[in-house]
Coordinates of N, CA and C in Angstrom, one line a residue:
M1 N -3.5 25.8 103.3 CA -2.9 27.1 103.2 C -3.7 28.0 102.1
K2 N -4.1 27.3 101.0 CA -4.9 28.1 100.0 C -6.2 28.6 100.6
K3 N -6.8 27.8 101.5 CA -8.1 28.2 102.1 C -7.9 29.4 103.0
L4 N -6.8 29.4 103.7 CA -6.5 30.5 104.6 C -6.3 31.8 103.8
L5 N -5.5 31.7 102.8 CA -5.2 32.9 101.9 C -6.5 33.4 101.3
L6 N -7.3 32.5 100.8 CA -8.6 32.8 100.2 C -9.5 33.5 101.2
S7 N -9.5 33.0 102.4 CA -10.3 33.6 103.5 C -9.8 35.0 103.8
I8 N -8.5 35.2 103.9 CA -8.0 36.5 104.2 C -8.4 37.5 103.1
V9 N -8.2 37.1 101.8 CA -8.6 37.9 100.7 C -10.1 38.3 100.7
A10 N -10.9 37.3 101.1 CA -12.3 37.5 101.1 C -12.7 38.6 102.2
V11 N -12.0 38.5 103.4 CA -12.3 39.4 104.5 C -11.8 40.8 104.0
L12 N -10.7 40.9 103.4 CA -10.2 42.2 103.0 C -11.1 42.9 102.0
C13 N -11.6 42.1 101.1 CA -12.5 42.6 100.0 C -13.9 43.0 100.6
A14 N -14.3 42.3 101.7 CA -15.6 42.6 102.3 C -15.6 43.8 103.2
V15 N -14.4 44.3 103.6 CA -14.3 45.5 104.4 C -14.8 46.7 103.7
T16 N -15.8 47.4 104.2 CA -16.3 48.6 103.5 C -15.9 49.9 104.3
A17 N -15.4 49.8 105.5 CA -15.0 51.0 106.2 C -13.9 51.7 105.6
S18 N -13.8 53.0 105.6 CA -12.8 53.7 104.9 C -12.5 55.0 105.7
A19 N -11.2 55.4 105.6 CA -10.8 56.6 106.3 C -11.4 57.9 105.6
Q20 N -12.0 57.7 104.4 CA -12.7 58.8 103.8 C -14.0 59.1 104.4
E21 N -14.5 58.3 105.3 CA -15.7 58.5 106.0 C -15.4 59.2 107.3
P22 N -16.3 60.2 107.7 CA -16.0 60.9 108.9 C -15.8 59.9 110.1
G23 N -14.9 60.2 111.0 CA -14.6 59.3 112.1 C -13.6 58.2 111.8
G24 N -13.2 58.1 110.5 CA -12.3 57.0 110.1 C -10.8 57.3 110.5
W25 N -10.1 56.3 110.9 CA -8.7 56.3 111.2 C -7.9 55.6 110.1
T26 N -6.7 56.1 109.9 CA -5.7 55.4 109.1 C -4.4 55.4 109.9
L27 N -3.6 54.4 109.8 CA -2.3 54.3 110.4 C -1.3 53.7 109.3
G28 N 0.0 54.2 109.4 CA 0.9 53.6 108.5 C 2.3 54.1 108.7
P29 N 3.2 53.4 108.0 CA 4.7 53.8 108.0 C 4.9 55.0 107.0
R30 N 6.0 55.7 107.3 CA 6.4 56.8 106.5 C 7.9 56.9 106.4
L31 N 8.4 57.2 105.2 CA 9.9 57.6 105.0 C 9.9 59.1 104.7
G32 N 10.9 59.8 105.2 CA 11.1 61.2 104.9 C 12.5 61.5 104.6
I33 N 12.7 62.5 103.7 CA 14.0 63.0 103.4 C 14.1 64.4 103.8
Y34 N 14.9 64.8 104.8 CA 15.0 66.1 105.4 C 16.2 66.8 104.7
T35 N 15.9 67.9 104.0 CA 17.0 68.6 103.3 C 17.2 69.9 104.0
N36 N 18.3 70.6 103.7 CA 18.5 72.0 104.2 C 18.8 71.9 105.7
V37 N 19.4 70.8 106.2 CA 19.8 70.7 107.6 C 21.3 70.5 107.7
G38 N 22.1 71.0 106.8 CA 23.5 70.7 106.8 C 23.9 69.5 105.9
D39 N 23.1 68.5 106.0 CA 23.3 67.3 105.1 C 21.9 66.8 104.9
T40 N 21.7 65.9 104.0 CA 20.4 65.2 103.8 C 20.2 64.1 104.8
V41 N 19.1 64.1 105.5 CA 18.9 63.2 106.6 C 17.6 62.3 106.2
L42 N 17.7 61.0 106.4 CA 16.6 60.1 106.2 C 15.8 59.9 107.5
G43 N 14.5 60.0 107.4 CA 13.7 59.7 108.6 C 12.8 58.6 108.4
V44 N 12.5 57.8 109.4 CA 11.6 56.6 109.4 C 10.6 56.8 110.5
G45 N 9.3 56.7 110.2 CA 8.4 57.0 111.3 C 7.0 56.3 111.0
A46 N 6.1 56.8 111.8 CA 4.7 56.4 111.8 C 3.8 57.6 111.8
V47 N 2.6 57.4 111.1 CA 1.7 58.4 111.0 C 0.3 57.9 111.3
G48 N -0.6 58.7 111.8 CA -2.0 58.4 112.0 C -2.8 59.5 111.4
R49 N -4.0 59.2 111.0 CA -4.9 60.3 110.4 C -6.3 60.0 111.0
Y50 N -6.9 61.1 111.4 CA -8.3 61.0 111.8 C -9.1 62.0 111.0
R51 N -10.2 61.5 110.4 CA -11.0 62.4 109.5 C -12.2 62.9 110.3
F52 N -12.4 64.2 110.4 CA -13.5 64.8 111.1 C -14.7 64.9 110.3
D53 N -14.6 65.2 109.0 CA -15.7 65.3 108.1 C -15.2 64.9 106.7
N54 N -16.0 65.3 105.7 CA -15.6 64.9 104.3 C -14.3 65.6 103.8
N55 N -14.0 66.7 104.5 CA -12.8 67.5 104.0 C -11.7 67.6 105.0
W56 N -12.0 67.7 106.3 CA -10.9 68.0 107.3 C -10.4 66.8 108.0
R57 N -9.1 66.7 108.1 CA -8.5 65.6 108.9 C -7.3 66.1 109.7
L58 N -6.9 65.4 110.7 CA -5.8 65.7 111.5 C -4.8 64.6 111.4
E59 N -3.5 64.9 111.3 CA -2.4 63.9 111.1 C -1.3 64.1 112.1
P60 N -1.3 63.4 113.2 CA -0.1 63.3 114.1 C 0.9 62.4 113.6
S61 N 2.2 62.7 113.7 CA 3.2 61.8 113.3 C 4.5 61.9 114.1
I62 N 5.3 60.8 114.1 CA 6.6 60.8 114.8 C 7.6 60.1 113.9
T63 N 8.7 60.8 113.7 CA 9.8 60.3 112.8 C 11.1 60.3 113.5
A64 N 11.8 59.1 113.4 CA 13.2 59.0 113.9 C 14.1 59.4 112.8
L65 N 15.0 60.4 113.1 CA 15.9 60.9 112.0 C 17.2 60.1 112.1
L66 N 17.6 59.5 111.0 CA 18.8 58.6 111.0 C 20.0 59.4 110.6
H67 N 20.7 60.0 111.5 CA 22.0 60.6 111.2 C 22.9 60.4 112.4
K68 N 24.1 61.0 112.5 CA 25.0 60.6 113.5 C 24.6 60.9 115.0
Y69 N 23.6 61.7 115.1 CA 23.0 62.0 116.5 C 21.6 61.5 116.5
C70 N 21.1 61.0 117.6 CA 19.7 60.5 117.7 C 18.8 61.7 117.7
S71 N 17.9 61.7 116.8 CA 17.0 62.9 116.6 C 15.5 62.4 116.4
V72 N 14.6 63.2 116.7 CA 13.2 62.9 116.5 C 12.4 64.1 116.0
D73 N 11.4 63.9 115.2 CA 10.6 65.0 114.7 C 9.1 64.6 115.0
I74 N 8.4 65.4 115.8 CA 7.1 65.1 116.2 C 6.2 66.2 115.6
S75 N 5.2 65.9 114.8 CA 4.4 66.9 114.1 C 2.9 66.5 114.3
C76 N 2.1 67.6 114.1 CA 0.7 67.4 114.0 C 0.2 68.4 113.0
D77 N -0.4 67.9 111.9 CA -0.8 68.8 110.8 C -2.3 68.6 110.6
A78 N -3.0 69.7 110.1 CA -4.4 69.7 109.7 C -4.4 69.7 108.1
H79 N -5.2 68.9 107.5 CA -5.3 68.8 106.1 C -6.7 69.2 105.7
Y80 N -6.9 69.9 104.5 CA -8.2 70.1 103.9 C -8.1 69.3 102.6
V81 N -8.9 68.2 102.5 CA -8.8 67.2 101.5 C -9.8 67.6 100.3
F82 N -9.2 67.5 99.1 CA -10.0 67.7 97.8 C -10.1 66.3 97.2
D83 N -11.2 65.6 97.4 CA -11.4 64.2 96.9 C -11.7 64.2 95.4
L84 N -10.8 63.6 94.6 CA -11.0 63.6 93.2 C -11.2 62.1 92.7
G85 N -11.8 61.3 93.6 CA -12.0 59.9 93.3 C -10.9 59.0 93.8
V86 N -10.1 58.5 92.9 CA -8.9 57.6 93.3 C -7.8 58.5 93.9
V87 N -7.7 59.7 93.5 CA -6.7 60.6 94.0 C -7.3 61.7 94.9
R88 N -6.6 62.0 96.0 CA -7.0 63.1 96.9 C -5.8 64.0 97.1
L89 N -6.0 65.3 96.9 CA -5.0 66.4 97.1 C -5.3 67.1 98.4
Y90 N -4.3 67.6 99.0 CA -4.5 68.4 100.3 C -3.4 69.4 100.5
P91 N -3.8 70.6 100.9 CA -2.8 71.5 101.6 C -2.7 71.1 103.0
A92 N -1.6 71.4 103.7 CA -1.4 71.0 105.1 C -0.8 72.2 105.8
A93 N -1.1 72.3 107.1 CA -0.5 73.3 108.0 C -0.5 72.7 109.4
G94 N 0.5 73.0 110.2 CA 0.5 72.4 111.5 C 1.7 72.8 112.3
L95 N 2.0 72.1 113.4 CA 3.1 72.4 114.3 C 4.0 71.3 114.4
T96 N 5.3 71.6 114.6 CA 6.3 70.6 114.7 C 7.2 70.9 115.9
V97 N 7.8 69.8 116.5 CA 8.8 69.9 117.5 C 9.8 68.9 117.1
N98 N 11.1 69.3 116.9 CA 12.1 68.4 116.6 C 13.4 68.7 117.2
E99 N 14.3 67.7 117.1 CA 15.7 67.8 117.6 C 16.6 67.5 116.5
I100 N 16.8 68.5 115.6 CA 17.9 68.3 114.6 C 19.0 69.2 115.0
G101 N 19.9 68.6 115.8 CA 21.0 69.4 116.4 C 20.6 69.9 117.8
K102 N 19.4 70.5 118.0 CA 18.9 70.9 119.3 C 17.4 71.0 119.2
W103 N 16.7 71.0 120.3 CA 15.3 71.1 120.3 C 14.8 72.4 119.9
A104 N 13.7 72.4 119.0 CA 13.1 73.6 118.6 C 11.7 73.3 118.1
A105 N 10.9 74.4 118.1 CA 9.5 74.2 117.6 C 9.3 75.1 116.3
G106 N 8.3 74.7 115.6 CA 8.1 75.5 114.3 C 6.7 75.2 113.7
L107 N 6.6 75.7 112.5 CA 5.3 75.5 111.7 C 5.6 74.6 110.5
N108 N 4.6 73.8 110.2 CA 4.7 73.0 108.9 C 3.7 73.7 107.9
L109 N 4.2 73.8 106.7 CA 3.4 74.3 105.6 C 3.7 73.5 104.4
G110 N 2.7 72.9 103.7 CA 3.0 72.1 102.6 C 1.7 71.5 102.0
G111 N 1.8 70.3 101.4 CA 0.7 69.7 100.8 C 1.1 68.3 100.4
G112 N 0.1 67.5 99.9 CA 0.4 66.2 99.4 C -0.7 65.6 98.6
V113 N -0.5 64.3 98.3 CA -1.5 63.6 97.4 C -1.6 62.2 98.0
D114 N -2.8 61.6 97.9 CA -3.0 60.2 98.3 C -3.6 59.5 97.1
F115 N -3.2 58.2 97.0 CA -3.7 57.4 95.9 C -4.3 56.1 96.5
N116 N -5.6 55.8 96.1 CA -6.2 54.6 96.6 C -5.6 53.4 95.8
V117 N -5.1 52.4 96.5 CA -4.5 51.2 95.9 C -5.5 50.1 96.1
A118 N -6.2 50.0 97.2 CA -7.2 49.0 97.5 C -8.2 49.7 98.5
N119 N -9.2 49.0 98.8 CA -10.2 49.6 99.7 C -9.7 50.0 101.1
V120 N -8.7 49.3 101.5 CA -8.1 49.6 102.8 C -6.7 50.1 102.8
V121 N -6.1 50.3 101.6 CA -4.7 50.8 101.5 C -4.6 52.0 100.6
E122 N -3.8 53.0 101.0 CA -3.6 54.1 100.1 C -2.1 54.4 100.2
L123 N -1.5 54.9 99.1 CA -0.1 55.4 99.1 C -0.2 56.9 99.2
T124 N 0.8 57.5 99.8 CA 0.8 58.9 100.0 C 2.2 59.5 99.8
A125 N 2.2 60.8 99.3 CA 3.4 61.5 99.1 C 3.1 62.9 99.5
A126 N 4.1 63.6 100.1 CA 3.9 64.9 100.6 C 5.2 65.7 100.6
L127 N 5.1 67.0 100.6 CA 6.2 67.9 100.7 C 5.8 69.0 101.7
K128 N 6.7 69.3 102.6 CA 6.4 70.3 103.6 C 7.7 71.1 103.9
W129 N 7.5 72.4 104.3 CA 8.5 73.3 104.7 C 8.3 73.5 106.2
Q130 N 9.4 73.3 107.0 CA 9.3 73.5 108.4 C 9.9 74.8 108.8
A131 N 9.1 75.8 109.1 CA 9.6 77.1 109.5 C 9.9 77.1 111.0
M132 N 11.2 77.0 111.4 CA 11.5 76.8 112.8 C 11.6 78.2 113.5
F133 N 11.3 78.2 114.8 CA 11.4 79.4 115.6 C 12.7 79.6 116.3
D134 N 13.8 79.3 115.5 CA 15.1 79.6 116.1 C 16.0 80.0 114.9
E135 N 17.3 80.1 115.1 CA 18.2 80.7 114.1 C 18.7 79.6 113.0
R136 N 18.4 78.4 113.2 CA 18.8 77.4 112.2 C 18.1 77.4 110.9
T137 N 18.6 76.7 109.9 CA 17.9 76.7 108.6 C 16.6 75.9 108.7
N138 N 15.7 76.2 107.8 CA 14.4 75.6 107.9 C 14.3 74.4 106.9
P139 N 14.1 73.2 107.5 CA 14.1 72.0 106.6 C 13.0 72.0 105.6
V140 N 13.2 71.4 104.5 CA 12.2 71.0 103.5 C 12.2 69.5 103.6
V141 N 11.0 68.9 103.7 CA 10.8 67.5 103.9 C 10.0 66.9 102.8
L142 N 10.5 65.8 102.2 CA 9.8 65.0 101.2 C 9.5 63.7 101.8
M143 N 8.2 63.3 101.8 CA 7.7 62.1 102.5 C 6.9 61.2 101.6
V144 N 7.1 59.9 101.8 CA 6.3 58.9 101.1 C 5.9 57.9 102.1
G145 N 4.8 57.2 101.9 CA 4.3 56.2 102.8 C 3.1 55.5 102.4
A146 N 2.6 54.7 103.2 CA 1.3 54.0 103.0 C 0.4 54.1 104.2
N147 N -0.9 54.1 104.0 CA -1.8 54.2 105.1 C -2.8 53.1 105.0
F148 N -3.1 52.5 106.1 CA -4.1 51.4 106.2 C -5.3 51.9 106.9
N149 N -6.5 51.8 106.3 CA -7.7 52.3 106.8 C -8.3 51.3 107.8
F150 N -8.9 51.9 108.9 CA -9.6 51.1 110.0 C -11.0 51.7 110.1

């Protein structure tokens, strides 16, 4: 068992590919708190990121909203990343389609921060405002998660 764990640690330490390199992918889980929707709603989902170059990346995501009705939020955001070493800051803008009461589309505007934890793992936190194209209130979403680099 010790040899297996040591082998796994050695492989993880030897991995040099990173999502900070162009063409790199990250995948991971995400938790979100949706406010301004009549009540506070928790969301659980998954996110992927694809890096086009040293600054631009695309982030598609899907989140299941956990309240009395079955709801989903599907988004795709573009990020412009400012790499400060261990920490990366980014503004974000994109499109969303969700069913919080009824289906609607809208814009995402916000930003976030990523923290390198290990060569293949980063923690992320973000805040975004979803400007919806209908008469309902516009949610503000606080998200936290982890990303695993491939």
